[in-house]
Amino acid sequence: MKKIIAIIAGGDSSEHDVSMRSAAGIESWIDKEKYDVYVVEVVGLDWQAHLPSGKTSKVFLHNFSFKDEWGKDIRPDYAYITIHGTPGENGIMQGYFDLLKIPYSTSSLLVEAMTFDKFTLNQYLKGFGVRVAEEVLVRKGMEVDAKEIVEKVGLPCFIKPNAGGSSFGVTKCKTIDDVVPAVEKAREESDDVLIESLMVGTEISNGVYKGRKVNENGESESVKTVLPITEVVPKTEFFDYDAKYNGLVEEITPARLSDDTTKRVKALTSAIYDIIGASGIIRIDYIIGKNDNGDDVINMLEINTTPGMTQTSFIPQQVRAAGLDMTQVLTEVIEDKLR
């Protein structure tokens, strides 16, 4: 009997529509010979399962069930979470499925909450020697001292929501007069605001996932795979929403890095995956700068634990560059938790 997979999409942030596009990509790749698949669109407490007929069916939150076109009760066996932002990327959705004992695709509640809070994540990884930008956190209700901020992080600097994605609410500030308006803009997306120093260099993105594979002995085991690296060359001033979703960017996979730097980035990606205790598919973004000797220096930008999964997103690009198949990769990810 086929297992039932629910793709959890939508959410309550500005990334709702982006998430629905990711859900469409995932649905197209999941092996329909092995699984029955439904997209569940989340808006607040109104969750609707999209049925094959084009109709929707209300999801009952007490047990995560809904009725199909013929009135039959459907209760998914597995949740593939592709909500970008709240409540799918900050631990809330993970806690819900933990209570119902339904396996899901992402990392745990703790990992999701920590990685969604950019400041907390950076402080944690700094303790393991990971290089990150100089930063200042402005919490909700705090006064903004533009002079003090600029003295700490310099100009230009980036001001962004501490919890958010898809570059919503992000501003590159070039003057001290830009700081306060940029903080207010970021506060529209997140209570807390992160202000980071500018890191100059080549922006790259590296995906990694853990999935269930069959080894040489015919035994099933959980295996981590680090994907090829993508180089990001935005046609805008930085990798903003237009660059990400409206084609104003050149994406080169594999990235034009030296063999040594490529190996170092992949090793760091693998190490970070283990350090935070990640699961499923994640993507880590970096800036490759230069030190005084002209050597490449790896600076981490952020971790995305529910990365975009449209046809043109980084992860599918990297899977193709690795000579892998998206359907097989998703099967491996799903089976890793179903087992």
mmCIF file of C-alpha atoms in Angstrom, residues 38-221:
data_model
loop_
_atom_site.group_PDB
_atom_site.id
_atom_site.type_symbol
_atom_site.label_atom_id
_atom_site.label_comp_id
_atom_site.label_asym_id
_atom_site.label_seq_id
_atom_site.Cartn_x
_atom_site.Cartn_y
_atom_site.Cartn_z
ATOM 1 C CA TYR A 38 -1.215 16.028 -1.608
ATOM 2 C CA VAL A 39 -0.227 19.674 -1.237
ATOM 3 C CA VAL A 40 -1.490 21.199 2.015
ATOM 4 C CA GLU A 41 -1.665 24.992 1.885
ATOM 5 C CA VAL A 42 -1.277 26.676 5.271
ATOM 6 C CA VAL A 43 -2.722 30.114 6.046
ATOM 7 C CA GLY A 44 -2.960 30.749 9.773
ATOM 8 C CA LEU A 45 -5.243 28.033 11.175
ATOM 9 C CA ASP A 46 -6.935 27.511 7.812
ATOM 10 C CA TRP A 47 -5.199 24.509 6.255
ATOM 11 C CA GLN A 48 -6.517 23.196 2.947
ATOM 12 C CA ALA A 49 -5.500 19.996 1.160
ATOM 13 C CA HIS A 50 -5.426 20.377 -2.627
ATOM 14 C CA LEU A 51 -7.205 17.374 -4.187
ATOM 15 C CA PRO A 52 -6.561 15.908 -7.678
ATOM 16 C CA SER A 53 -9.957 17.230 -8.833
ATOM 17 C CA GLY A 54 -8.808 20.813 -8.220
ATOM 18 C CA LYS A 55 -11.014 21.148 -5.147
ATOM 19 C CA THR A 56 -9.705 21.709 -1.639
ATOM 20 C CA SER A 57 -10.522 19.896 1.588
ATOM 21 C CA LYS A 58 -10.269 21.332 5.101
ATOM 22 C CA VAL A 59 -7.517 19.796 7.215
ATOM 23 C CA PHE A 60 -8.540 18.830 10.753
ATOM 24 C CA LEU A 61 -5.684 20.015 12.939
ATOM 25 C CA HIS A 62 -6.341 17.701 15.897
ATOM 26 C CA ASN A 63 -5.057 14.708 13.934
ATOM 27 C CA PHE A 64 -3.829 16.148 10.588
ATOM 28 C CA SER A 65 -6.496 14.506 8.454
ATOM 29 C CA PHE A 66 -8.840 15.532 5.649
ATOM 30 C CA LYS A 67 -11.406 13.949 3.348
ATOM 31 C CA ASP A 68 -10.838 13.150 -0.297
ATOM 32 C CA GLU A 69 -13.355 13.678 -3.144
ATOM 33 C CA TRP A 70 -15.368 10.615 -2.077
ATOM 34 C CA GLY A 71 -15.476 11.448 1.633
ATOM 35 C CA LYS A 72 -12.749 8.993 2.619
ATOM 36 C CA ASP A 73 -10.570 10.043 5.560
ATOM 37 C CA ILE A 74 -6.953 10.707 4.583
ATOM 38 C CA ARG A 75 -4.196 10.948 7.198
ATOM 39 C CA PRO A 76 -0.725 11.442 5.696
ATOM 40 C CA ASP A 77 2.155 9.234 6.789
ATOM 41 C CA TYR A 78 4.808 11.895 6.202
ATOM 42 C CA ALA A 79 5.074 15.683 5.932
ATOM 43 C CA TYR A 80 7.429 17.274 3.414
ATOM 44 C CA ILE A 81 7.730 20.804 4.843
ATOM 45 C CA THR A 82 8.538 23.477 2.261
ATOM 46 C CA ILE A 83 7.207 26.572 4.041
ATOM 47 C CA HIS A 84 9.762 29.373 3.788
ATOM 48 C CA GLY A 85 9.450 31.453 6.950
ATOM 49 C CA THR A 86 6.904 30.994 9.720
ATOM 50 C CA PRO A 87 5.569 28.502 10.755
ATOM 51 C CA GLY A 88 7.586 25.964 8.748
ATOM 52 C CA GLU A 89 11.146 27.195 9.109
ATOM 53 C CA ASN A 90 11.213 28.257 12.760
ATOM 54 C CA GLY A 91 10.263 25.067 14.592
ATOM 55 C CA ILE A 92 6.535 25.664 15.037
ATOM 56 C CA MET A 93 5.426 23.183 12.368
ATOM 57 C CA GLN A 94 8.018 20.662 13.532
ATOM 58 C CA GLY A 95 6.618 20.807 17.075
ATOM 59 C CA TYR A 96 3.122 20.161 15.731
ATOM 60 C CA PHE A 97 4.188 17.054 13.833
ATOM 61 C CA ASP A 98 6.278 15.851 16.784
ATOM 62 C CA LEU A 99 3.126 15.901 18.911
ATOM 63 C CA LEU A 100 1.266 13.860 16.310
ATOM 64 C CA LYS A 101 4.253 11.531 15.803
ATOM 65 C CA ILE A 102 4.279 12.143 12.064
ATOM 66 C CA PRO A 103 7.776 12.097 10.487
ATOM 67 C CA TYR A 104 8.824 15.125 8.459
ATOM 68 C CA SER A 105 11.522 16.191 6.014
ATOM 69 C CA THR A 106 13.299 18.956 7.895
ATOM 70 C CA SER A 107 15.552 19.215 10.917
ATOM 71 C CA SER A 108 14.157 19.120 14.456
ATOM 72 C CA LEU A 109 12.275 21.867 16.292
ATOM 73 C CA LEU A 110 15.447 23.039 18.059
ATOM 74 C CA VAL A 111 17.556 23.154 14.903
ATOM 75 C CA GLU A 112 14.861 24.970 12.931
ATOM 76 C CA ALA A 113 14.349 27.564 15.660
ATOM 77 C CA MET A 114 18.084 28.197 15.988
ATOM 78 C CA THR A 115 18.833 28.461 12.271
ATOM 79 C CA PHE A 116 15.852 30.756 11.665
ATOM 80 C CA ASP A 117 17.232 33.208 14.233
ATOM 81 C CA LYS A 118 20.239 34.501 12.293
ATOM 82 C CA PHE A 119 21.930 36.153 15.285
ATOM 83 C CA THR A 120 21.622 33.075 17.503
ATOM 84 C CA LEU A 121 22.928 30.826 14.725
ATOM 85 C CA ASN A 122 25.929 33.066 14.060
ATOM 86 C CA GLN A 123 26.864 33.262 17.742
ATOM 87 C CA TYR A 124 26.604 29.478 18.053
ATOM 88 C CA LEU A 125 28.721 28.686 14.998
ATOM 89 C CA LYS A 126 31.363 31.271 15.906
ATOM 90 C CA GLY A 127 32.148 29.008 18.845
ATOM 91 C CA PHE A 128 33.157 26.319 16.328
ATOM 92 C CA GLY A 129 35.425 28.665 14.382
ATOM 93 C CA VAL A 130 32.999 29.497 11.563
ATOM 94 C CA ARG A 131 33.647 32.985 10.186
ATOM 95 C CA VAL A 132 30.625 35.330 10.058
ATOM 96 C CA ALA A 133 30.126 39.077 9.587
ATOM 97 C CA GLU A 134 30.507 41.633 12.369
ATOM 98 C CA GLU A 135 26.945 42.217 13.555
ATOM 99 C CA VAL A 136 24.580 44.130 15.815
ATOM 100 C CA LEU A 137 21.142 42.915 16.941
ATOM 101 C CA VAL A 138 18.370 45.468 17.470
ATOM 102 C CA ARG A 139 15.569 43.854 19.440
ATOM 103 C CA LYS A 140 11.924 44.893 19.409
ATOM 104 C CA GLY A 141 11.402 48.173 21.282
ATOM 105 C CA MET A 142 15.101 49.086 21.385
ATOM 106 C CA GLU A 143 16.155 52.584 20.335
ATOM 107 C CA VAL A 144 18.248 52.733 17.183
ATOM 108 C CA ASP A 145 21.543 54.597 17.603
ATOM 109 C CA ALA A 146 22.711 54.940 14.002
ATOM 110 C CA LYS A 147 26.106 56.398 14.973
ATOM 111 C CA GLU A 148 26.877 53.573 17.387
ATOM 112 C CA ILE A 149 25.808 50.975 14.823
ATOM 113 C CA VAL A 150 27.995 52.430 12.081
ATOM 114 C CA GLU A 151 30.966 52.594 14.459
ATOM 115 C CA LYS A 152 30.533 48.869 15.127
ATOM 116 C CA VAL A 153 29.842 47.470 11.653
ATOM 117 C CA GLY A 154 30.984 50.241 9.294
ATOM 118 C CA LEU A 155 29.517 51.310 5.962
ATOM 119 C CA PRO A 156 28.191 49.978 3.706
ATOM 120 C CA CYS A 157 26.268 47.524 5.871
ATOM 121 C CA PHE A 158 23.293 45.230 5.458
ATOM 122 C CA ILE A 159 20.154 45.598 7.560
ATOM 123 C CA LYS A 160 17.796 42.644 7.487
ATOM 124 C CA PRO A 161 15.049 40.900 9.464
ATOM 125 C CA ASN A 162 16.640 38.617 12.050
ATOM 126 C CA ALA A 163 14.028 36.004 11.134
ATOM 127 C CA GLY A 164 13.041 35.967 7.482
ATOM 128 C CA GLY A 165 14.057 35.028 3.970
ATOM 129 C CA SER A 166 13.879 35.682 0.214
ATOM 130 C CA SER A 167 15.534 39.059 0.926
ATOM 131 C CA PHE A 168 12.241 40.613 2.057
ATOM 132 C CA GLY A 169 13.002 43.677 4.183
ATOM 133 C CA VAL A 170 16.739 43.709 3.375
ATOM 134 C CA THR A 171 18.535 47.005 2.708
ATOM 135 C CA LYS A 172 22.121 47.771 1.776
ATOM 136 C CA CYS A 173 22.890 50.991 3.655
ATOM 137 C CA LYS A 174 25.562 53.307 2.276
ATOM 138 C CA THR A 175 25.068 56.305 4.561
ATOM 139 C CA ILE A 176 24.271 56.807 8.224
ATOM 140 C CA ASP A 177 20.957 58.436 7.225
ATOM 141 C CA ASP A 178 19.869 55.132 5.643
ATOM 142 C CA VAL A 179 20.098 53.189 8.917
ATOM 143 C CA VAL A 180 16.898 54.132 10.777
ATOM 144 C CA PRO A 181 14.559 53.808 7.735
ATOM 145 C CA ALA A 182 16.170 50.443 6.922
ATOM 146 C CA VAL A 183 15.589 49.189 10.466
ATOM 147 C CA GLU A 184 11.914 50.183 10.242
ATOM 148 C CA LYS A 185 11.611 48.389 6.905
ATOM 149 C CA ALA A 186 13.131 45.215 8.372
ATOM 150 C CA ARG A 187 10.791 45.412 11.367
ATOM 151 C CA GLU A 188 7.862 44.918 8.995
ATOM 152 C CA GLU A 189 9.130 41.338 8.539
ATOM 153 C CA SER A 190 10.591 40.553 11.959
ATOM 154 C CA ASP A 191 10.492 41.990 15.484
ATOM 155 C CA ASP A 192 14.269 41.799 15.784
ATOM 156 C CA VAL A 193 16.629 43.319 13.221
ATOM 157 C CA LEU A 194 20.144 42.197 12.332
ATOM 158 C CA ILE A 195 22.759 44.666 11.108
ATOM 159 C CA GLU A 196 25.837 43.149 9.478
ATOM 160 C CA SER A 197 29.087 44.494 8.109
ATOM 161 C CA LEU A 198 29.638 44.197 4.364
ATOM 162 C CA MET A 199 31.615 41.126 3.329
ATOM 163 C CA VAL A 200 33.281 41.595 -0.057
ATOM 164 C CA GLY A 201 33.854 38.656 -2.339
ATOM 165 C CA THR A 202 32.203 35.956 -4.417
ATOM 166 C CA GLU A 203 28.808 34.736 -3.210
ATOM 167 C CA ILE A 204 28.258 30.997 -3.393
ATOM 168 C CA SER A 205 25.660 28.481 -2.228
ATOM 169 C CA ASN A 206 26.193 24.837 -1.293
ATOM 170 C CA GLY A 207 23.484 22.219 -0.763
ATOM 171 C CA VAL A 208 23.768 19.086 1.350
ATOM 172 C CA TYR A 209 21.287 16.365 2.264
ATOM 173 C CA LYS A 210 20.992 13.113 4.155
ATOM 174 C CA GLY A 211 19.022 10.280 2.608
ATOM 175 C CA ARG A 212 18.585 6.524 2.854
ATOM 176 C CA LYS A 213 20.662 4.558 0.348
ATOM 177 C CA VAL A 214 21.536 0.910 -0.156
ATOM 178 C CA ASN A 215 25.241 0.200 0.404
ATOM 179 C CA GLU A 216 27.515 -2.377 -1.250
ATOM 180 C CA ASN A 217 26.343 -5.038 1.174
ATOM 181 C CA GLY A 218 22.718 -4.484 0.227
ATOM 182 C CA GLU A 219 21.995 -2.824 3.559
ATOM 183 C CA SER A 220 19.991 0.384 3.951
ATOM 184 C CA GLU A 221 21.830 3.244 5.633
#
